[in-house]
Coordinates of C-alpha atoms and ligand atoms in Angstrom, one line a residue:
M3 CA 128.7 98.3 81.3
P4 CA 127.1 98.0 84.8
R5 CA 129.4 96.6 87.4
I6 CA 127.5 94.7 90.0
A7 CA 128.8 93.4 93.4
L8 CA 127.0 90.4 94.7
I9 CA 127.1 89.9 98.5
P10 CA 125.1 86.7 99.3
G11 CA 125.8 87.0 103.0
D12 CA 124.3 84.4 105.4
G13 CA 121.7 81.7 105.6
I14 CA 119.1 81.8 102.9
G15 CA 120.7 85.0 101.5
V16 CA 123.2 82.7 99.8
E17 CA 120.5 80.5 98.4
V18 CA 118.3 83.3 97.0
V19 CA 121.1 85.3 95.5
R20 CA 122.3 82.2 93.6
E21 CA 118.9 82.2 91.8
A22 CA 118.7 86.0 91.4
R23 CA 122.2 85.9 89.8
R24 CA 121.0 83.3 87.2
V25 CA 118.0 85.4 86.4
L26 CA 120.2 88.5 86.0
Q27 CA 122.6 86.7 83.7
C28 CA 119.7 85.3 81.6
V29 CA 118.0 88.7 81.2
A30 CA 121.3 90.5 80.6
A31 CA 122.2 88.1 77.8
A32 CA 118.8 88.4 76.2
E33 CA 118.9 92.2 76.4
G34 CA 122.5 92.4 75.2
L35 CA 123.4 94.1 78.5
D36 CA 127.0 93.6 79.3
C37 CA 127.1 93.3 83.1
E38 CA 130.2 92.6 85.1
L39 CA 129.4 90.6 88.2
S40 CA 131.8 90.2 91.1
D41 CA 131.3 87.9 94.2
W42 CA 132.0 89.1 97.6
D43 CA 132.7 86.9 100.6
M44 CA 131.2 88.8 103.4
G45 CA 129.1 87.5 106.3
A46 CA 129.2 85.5 109.5
D47 CA 131.6 82.9 108.2
R48 CA 134.3 85.4 107.3
Y49 CA 133.7 87.3 110.6
L50 CA 134.0 84.2 112.6
R51 CA 137.0 83.0 110.6
E52 CA 139.0 86.2 110.3
G53 CA 137.4 88.7 112.7
V54 CA 136.8 91.0 109.7
T55 CA 133.4 92.4 108.8
I56 CA 134.1 94.9 106.0
T57 CA 137.2 97.0 105.5
D58 CA 137.5 100.6 104.5
E59 CA 139.0 99.5 101.2
E60 CA 136.0 97.3 100.5
F61 CA 133.7 100.3 101.2
R62 CA 135.7 102.4 98.8
A63 CA 135.6 99.7 96.1
L64 CA 131.9 99.1 96.5
D65 CA 131.3 102.9 96.2
E66 CA 133.7 103.9 93.5
D67 CA 134.2 100.8 91.4
H68 CA 130.6 99.5 91.2
D69 CA 127.2 100.7 89.9
A70 CA 125.1 98.6 92.1
I71 CA 125.2 95.9 94.9
L72 CA 122.9 92.9 95.3
L73 CA 122.8 91.7 98.9
G74 CA 121.1 88.5 100.2
A75 CA 120.8 88.9 103.9
L76 CA 123.0 89.1 107.0
G77 CA 122.4 87.5 110.3
D78 CA 123.6 84.3 112.0
P79 CA 122.7 82.7 115.4
R80 CA 126.5 82.3 115.9
V81 CA 126.8 86.1 116.1
P82 CA 124.2 87.0 118.6
G83 CA 125.2 90.7 118.8
N84 CA 124.8 91.0 115.0
E85 CA 128.1 92.9 114.8
H86 CA 128.9 91.9 111.2
A87 CA 125.4 92.8 110.0
K88 CA 125.6 96.2 111.6
D89 CA 129.0 96.9 110.0
I90 CA 128.1 95.6 106.5
L91 CA 124.4 96.2 106.0
L92 CA 124.0 99.4 108.1
G93 CA 127.5 100.4 107.1
M94 CA 126.6 100.4 103.4
R95 CA 123.4 102.3 104.1
F96 CA 125.2 104.9 106.1
R97 CA 128.6 105.2 104.5
L98 CA 127.3 105.2 100.9
D99 CA 124.5 107.5 102.2
L100 CA 121.8 105.3 100.6
Y101 CA 119.1 107.5 102.1
V102 CA 116.0 106.1 100.2
N103 CA 114.9 102.6 101.2
F104 CA 112.2 101.9 98.7
R105 CA 110.0 98.9 99.5
P106 CA 107.2 98.2 97.0
C107 CA 104.6 95.8 98.2
V108 CA 102.3 94.8 95.4
L109 CA 99.6 92.1 95.7
L110 CA 100.1 90.0 92.6
S111 CA 97.2 87.7 93.0
P112 CA 94.1 88.1 95.3
E113 CA 94.3 84.7 97.0
M114 CA 97.8 85.5 98.3
S115 CA 96.6 88.1 100.9
P116 CA 95.5 87.0 104.3
L117 CA 93.0 89.9 104.2
R118 CA 89.3 89.4 103.3
D119 CA 89.3 92.3 100.8
A120 CA 92.1 91.5 98.5
S121 CA 91.3 93.6 95.5
P122 CA 94.4 95.0 93.8
L123 CA 96.8 96.6 96.3
R124 CA 100.0 98.5 95.8
L125 CA 101.8 100.0 98.8
E126 CA 105.1 101.8 98.2
I127 CA 107.1 102.5 101.2
F128 CA 109.8 105.2 101.4
R129 CA 111.8 104.4 104.5
E130 CA 114.4 106.9 105.8
N131 CA 117.6 104.8 105.8
T132 CA 120.4 106.8 107.4
E133 CA 119.1 108.2 110.7
G134 CA 116.6 107.4 113.5
E135 CA 117.4 104.9 116.2
Y136 CA 119.9 103.0 113.9
T137 CA 123.0 105.2 114.1
G138 CA 124.4 103.6 117.2
M139 CA 124.6 106.9 119.0
G140 CA 124.1 106.4 122.7
G141 CA 125.7 104.2 125.2
S142 CA 125.4 102.2 128.3
F143 CA 126.4 102.8 131.9
K144 CA 126.7 100.4 134.9
T145 CA 126.2 97.6 132.5
G146 CA 125.1 94.4 134.1
T147 CA 124.2 96.0 137.4
P148 CA 120.7 96.7 138.8
D149 CA 121.4 100.4 138.1
E150 CA 122.1 99.8 134.4
V151 CA 121.3 102.7 132.0
A152 CA 121.1 102.3 128.2
L153 CA 120.6 105.1 125.6
E154 CA 119.8 104.6 122.0
E155 CA 119.4 108.1 120.5
N156 CA 116.8 108.9 117.9
I157 CA 118.4 111.2 115.3
A158 CA 116.4 113.3 112.9
T159 CA 118.0 116.1 110.9
R160 CA 116.1 118.5 108.8
K161 CA 118.2 117.5 105.8
G162 CA 117.6 113.8 106.3
V163 CA 113.8 114.2 106.9
E164 CA 113.4 116.6 104.0
R165 CA 115.2 114.5 101.4
I166 CA 113.2 111.3 102.0
I167 CA 109.9 113.1 102.1
R168 CA 110.8 114.8 98.8
A169 CA 111.8 111.5 97.3
A170 CA 108.3 110.1 98.2
F171 CA 106.5 113.0 96.7
E172 CA 108.7 113.0 93.5
F173 CA 108.0 109.3 93.1
A174 CA 104.2 109.9 93.5
V175 CA 104.3 112.6 90.9
S176 CA 106.4 110.7 88.4
R177 CA 104.5 107.4 88.8
G178 CA 101.0 109.0 88.9
R179 CA 100.2 108.0 92.5
G180 CA 97.4 110.0 94.2
R181 CA 98.4 110.0 97.9
V182 CA 101.4 110.2 100.2
T183 CA 101.0 109.3 103.9
L184 CA 103.4 110.1 106.6
V185 CA 103.7 107.5 109.4
D186 CA 105.0 108.8 112.7
K187 CA 104.5 108.9 116.4
S188 CA 104.4 112.7 116.9
N189 CA 101.8 112.4 119.7
A190 CA 104.4 110.9 121.9
M191 CA 107.7 112.0 120.3
R192 CA 107.4 115.8 120.3
H193 CA 110.8 116.8 119.0
V194 CA 111.5 114.2 116.3
G195 CA 107.8 113.8 115.5
G196 CA 107.3 117.5 115.3
L197 CA 110.1 118.0 112.9
W198 CA 108.7 115.2 110.6
R199 CA 105.2 116.8 110.7
R200 CA 106.5 120.3 109.9
V201 CA 108.7 119.2 107.1
F202 CA 106.0 117.0 105.6
R203 CA 103.6 119.9 105.6
A204 CA 106.1 122.3 104.1
V205 CA 107.3 119.9 101.4
G206 CA 103.8 118.8 100.7
E207 CA 102.8 122.4 99.8
E208 CA 104.9 122.0 96.7
Y209 CA 102.8 119.1 95.6
P210 CA 99.2 120.4 95.7
G211 CA 98.0 117.7 93.3
I212 CA 98.9 114.9 95.7
E213 CA 96.6 114.0 98.6
Q214 CA 98.5 114.0 101.9
D215 CA 97.8 112.8 105.4
A216 CA 99.7 111.7 108.5
V217 CA 98.9 108.6 110.6
Y218 CA 100.4 107.5 113.9
V219 CA 102.3 104.3 113.5
D220 CA 100.1 102.3 115.9
A221 CA 97.0 103.4 114.1
M222 CA 98.7 102.5 110.8
A223 CA 99.4 99.0 111.9
M224 CA 95.7 98.6 112.5
D225 CA 94.6 100.4 109.4
L226 CA 96.9 98.5 107.1
V227 CA 94.9 95.4 108.1
R228 CA 91.5 97.1 108.2
R229 CA 91.5 99.2 105.0
P230 CA 94.9 99.0 103.2
H231 CA 93.5 100.3 99.9
R232 CA 93.3 103.7 101.4
Y233 CA 97.1 104.0 101.2
E234 CA 99.5 104.4 98.2
V235 CA 102.9 105.9 99.0
I236 CA 104.0 105.8 102.6
V237 CA 106.9 107.7 104.0
A238 CA 108.4 106.9 107.5
A239 CA 111.4 107.2 109.6
N240 CA 113.9 104.3 109.7
L241 CA 112.4 102.1 112.5
F242 CA 108.8 102.7 111.6
G243 CA 109.5 102.0 108.0
D244 CA 111.2 98.8 108.9
I245 CA 108.2 97.6 110.9
V246 CA 105.5 98.8 108.5
S247 CA 107.3 97.2 105.5
D248 CA 107.2 93.7 107.0
L249 CA 103.5 94.2 107.7
A250 CA 102.8 95.5 104.2
A251 CA 104.8 92.6 102.7
E252 CA 102.8 90.1 104.5
I253 CA 99.4 91.4 103.5
T254 CA 100.6 91.5 99.8
G255 CA 101.7 87.9 99.6
G256 CA 104.4 87.4 102.1
L257 CA 107.9 88.4 103.1
G258 CA 109.5 85.9 100.7
L259 CA 108.2 88.0 97.8
A260 CA 109.2 91.5 98.9
P261 CA 112.2 93.3 97.3
S262 CA 113.8 96.6 98.3
A263 CA 116.2 99.2 96.9
N264 CA 118.6 101.3 99.0
I265 CA 119.4 104.3 96.9
H266 CA 121.3 107.5 96.8
P267 CA 119.8 109.0 93.7
G268 CA 122.4 109.6 91.0
R269 CA 125.2 107.9 93.1
N270 CA 124.9 104.3 94.1
A271 CA 122.3 101.7 94.9
M272 CA 122.1 98.5 96.9
F273 CA 119.3 96.0 96.3
E274 CA 118.2 93.3 98.9
P275 CA 115.1 91.3 99.6
V276 CA 113.2 92.6 102.7
H277 CA 113.5 89.3 104.5
G278 CA 116.4 88.1 106.6
S279 CA 118.7 85.1 106.6
A280 CA 115.8 82.9 108.0
P281 CA 118.0 80.4 110.0
D282 CA 114.8 78.3 110.6
I283 CA 114.7 77.2 107.0
A284 CA 118.3 77.8 105.8
G285 CA 119.7 74.8 104.0
S286 CA 116.3 73.1 103.5
G287 CA 115.7 74.4 100.0
R288 CA 112.5 76.0 101.1
A289 CA 113.6 79.7 100.7
N290 CA 111.5 81.6 98.3
P291 CA 113.9 83.3 95.8
L292 CA 111.2 85.6 94.2
G293 CA 112.0 88.6 96.6
A294 CA 115.6 88.4 95.5
I295 CA 114.6 87.9 91.9
R296 CA 112.4 91.0 92.0
C297 CA 115.4 92.9 93.3
V298 CA 117.0 92.2 89.9
G299 CA 113.9 93.8 88.4
L300 CA 114.3 96.9 90.6
M301 CA 118.0 97.0 89.7
L302 CA 117.2 96.8 85.9
D303 CA 114.6 99.5 86.3
H304 CA 117.1 101.6 88.2
F305 CA 119.5 101.3 85.2
G306 CA 116.7 102.4 82.8
H307 CA 115.7 99.0 81.5
G308 CA 112.0 99.2 82.5
D309 CA 111.0 96.6 79.8
A310 CA 113.4 94.0 81.2
A311 CA 112.1 94.7 84.7
A312 CA 108.5 94.3 83.6
R313 CA 109.4 91.0 82.0
I314 CA 110.8 89.7 85.3
E315 CA 107.7 90.9 87.1
A316 CA 105.5 89.2 84.6
G317 CA 107.5 86.0 85.1
V318 CA 106.9 86.2 88.9
V319 CA 103.1 86.7 88.3
E320 CA 103.1 83.7 86.0
S321 CA 105.0 81.5 88.4
I322 CA 102.4 82.2 91.0
R323 CA 99.5 81.7 88.6
A324 CA 101.0 78.3 87.6
G325 CA 101.7 77.3 91.2
C326 CA 105.4 77.0 90.5
T327 CA 106.5 78.3 93.9
T328 CA 108.1 77.4 97.1
P329 CA 106.0 76.0 100.1
D330 CA 105.5 79.5 101.7
L331 CA 103.3 80.3 98.7
G332 CA 101.7 76.9 98.6
G333 CA 103.9 75.3 96.0
S334 CA 106.2 72.3 96.2
L335 CA 109.3 73.6 94.3
S336 CA 112.6 74.1 95.9
T337 CA 114.5 77.4 95.8
S338 CA 116.6 76.2 92.8
G339 CA 113.4 74.7 91.3
V340 CA 111.8 78.2 91.2
G341 CA 115.1 79.6 89.8
D342 CA 115.1 76.9 87.0
W343 CA 111.4 77.7 86.3
M344 CA 112.1 81.5 86.0
V345 CA 115.1 81.1 83.8
R346 CA 113.2 78.7 81.5
H347 CA 110.2 81.0 81.4
L348 CA 112.3 84.1 80.7
E349 CA 114.2 82.3 77.9
A350 CA 111.0 81.2 76.3
S351 CA 109.5 84.7 76.6
Y352 CA 112.5 86.3 74.9
A353 CA 112.4 83.6 72.2
S354 CA 108.8 84.2 71.3
P355 CA 107.7 87.6 69.7
R356 CA 105.7 89.7 72.2
Ligands
NAD412 P1 113.5 86.6 108.6 O1 113.0 87.5 107.6 O2 114.9 86.0 108.4 O3 112.5 85.4 108.8 C1 111.2 85.6 109.3 C2 110.3 84.4 109.0 O4 110.0 84.5 107.6 C3 110.9 83.1 109.2 O5 109.9 82.1 109.6 C4 111.4 82.7 107.8 O6 111.5 81.3 107.6 C5 110.4 83.3 106.9 N1 111.1 83.7 105.6 C6 111.9 84.8 105.5 N2 112.3 84.9 104.2 C7 111.7 83.8 103.5 C8 111.8 83.4 102.2 N3 112.6 84.0 101.3 N4 111.1 82.2 101.9 C9 110.4 81.6 102.8 N5 110.3 82.0 104.1 C10 111.0 83.1 104.4 O7 113.5 87.4 110.0 P2 114.2 87.0 111.4 O8 114.0 85.6 111.7 O9 113.7 88.0 112.3 O10 115.7 87.3 111.2 C11 116.7 86.3 111.0 C12 118.1 86.9 110.8 O11 118.1 87.8 109.7 C13 118.4 87.9 112.0 O12 119.8 87.7 112.3 C14 118.1 89.3 111.5 O13 118.8 90.3 112.1 C15 118.5 89.1 110.0 N6 117.8 90.0 109.1 C16 118.6 90.5 108.1 C17 118.1 91.3 107.1 C18 119.0 91.8 106.0 O14 120.1 91.5 105.9 N7 118.5 92.6 105.1 C19 116.7 91.6 107.1 C20 115.9 91.1 108.2 C21 116.5 90.3 109.1
IPM413 C1 115.8 95.1 107.3 C2 116.4 94.5 108.5 C3 117.5 95.3 109.1 C4 116.9 96.6 109.5 C5 118.2 94.6 110.4 C6 118.8 93.3 110.0 C7 119.2 95.5 111.0 O1 115.3 94.2 109.4 O2 116.6 95.4 106.3 O3 114.6 95.3 107.2 O4 116.3 96.8 110.6 O5 117.0 97.6 108.7
MN414 MN1 113.3 94.6 108.6

């Protein structure tokens, strides 16, 4: 029985997780899957109310007493330093050692891409999730004076680099993808970039059937717009993967559609849409819940229920085809309206023989 912790978080995170939860319950009931869901009050409200972000006991419980986590988003204008998000979101990635950040960006319908050539496009990003510029190693000196110094170290370990590159190649082999591309900045960052290039070449030798290349991140930002169909599986360090995944999401239909999985294979997994808490639209009912709903698909796939995941993906495609979407995709439904539509559609699909 999968035990799933739900952390809606802040802003539209709360709104989209509400709909994802309904879809999960609907599919679990139809599939006879006994899921135990628990709701976790973590986010800016709790931080501002109690001064608590996430406790050691909560980390332990998330790790040991749960099989997966579904997160909405963290970020609130009332917490300008983003302290709670760093503790909770980056805390889970680091302390649960969720080193694979898998971000699939799949164009579901040609008219959704802002690009001219919108033939079928599937970009699958493997973002390193535990190192890079994100660890908080560094410091500042003479803060607030004209002589201020700030350091944010870029950490790359051989182990960390090797395991994400291997995960990308293993995925390519198991899912029949033809090419893995490394995105880096080794022309400027000699030490870290050099390590990534050497490990990519060494691991790549074990996968002679997969085409492999390396592209500098600036050139990649250009090429993803110019000829995205050249790329399939992309592997990148933490910061570059973050940036490239927003770009890849936008050219395949928009940020509101993009799901992600944070995984330590064989141990634990946390699923979250790629988007943030979107304070500009929070509370307006305009948030697209499909990214969060697709996270439920990724979660079910992770648990070995590929058919249920495919049914959710087919429902998302159908909602777009039918124009039953939120305004970001050109529709006029609200967040809960899309959730209602998805639940009705899935119930009908389970009721009729395939
Ligand atoms: P954002 O993703 O929240 O929003 C960027 C733009 O996309 C906004 O115009 C927003 O309205 C739109 N958008 C995002 N998701 C949407 C959806 N589901 N439906 C329709 N439109 C959507 O990025 P931001 O504005 O840079 O960040 C806002 C806050 O979220 C910040 O505090 C940031 O740190 C945080 N954040 C959190 C996560 C996370 O928890 N995983 C991810 C990204 C950003
Ligand atoms: C994401 C977000 C986070 C990140 C922020 C909120 C720290 O942008 O999940 O993509 O950079 O990883
Ligand atoms: Mn991001």
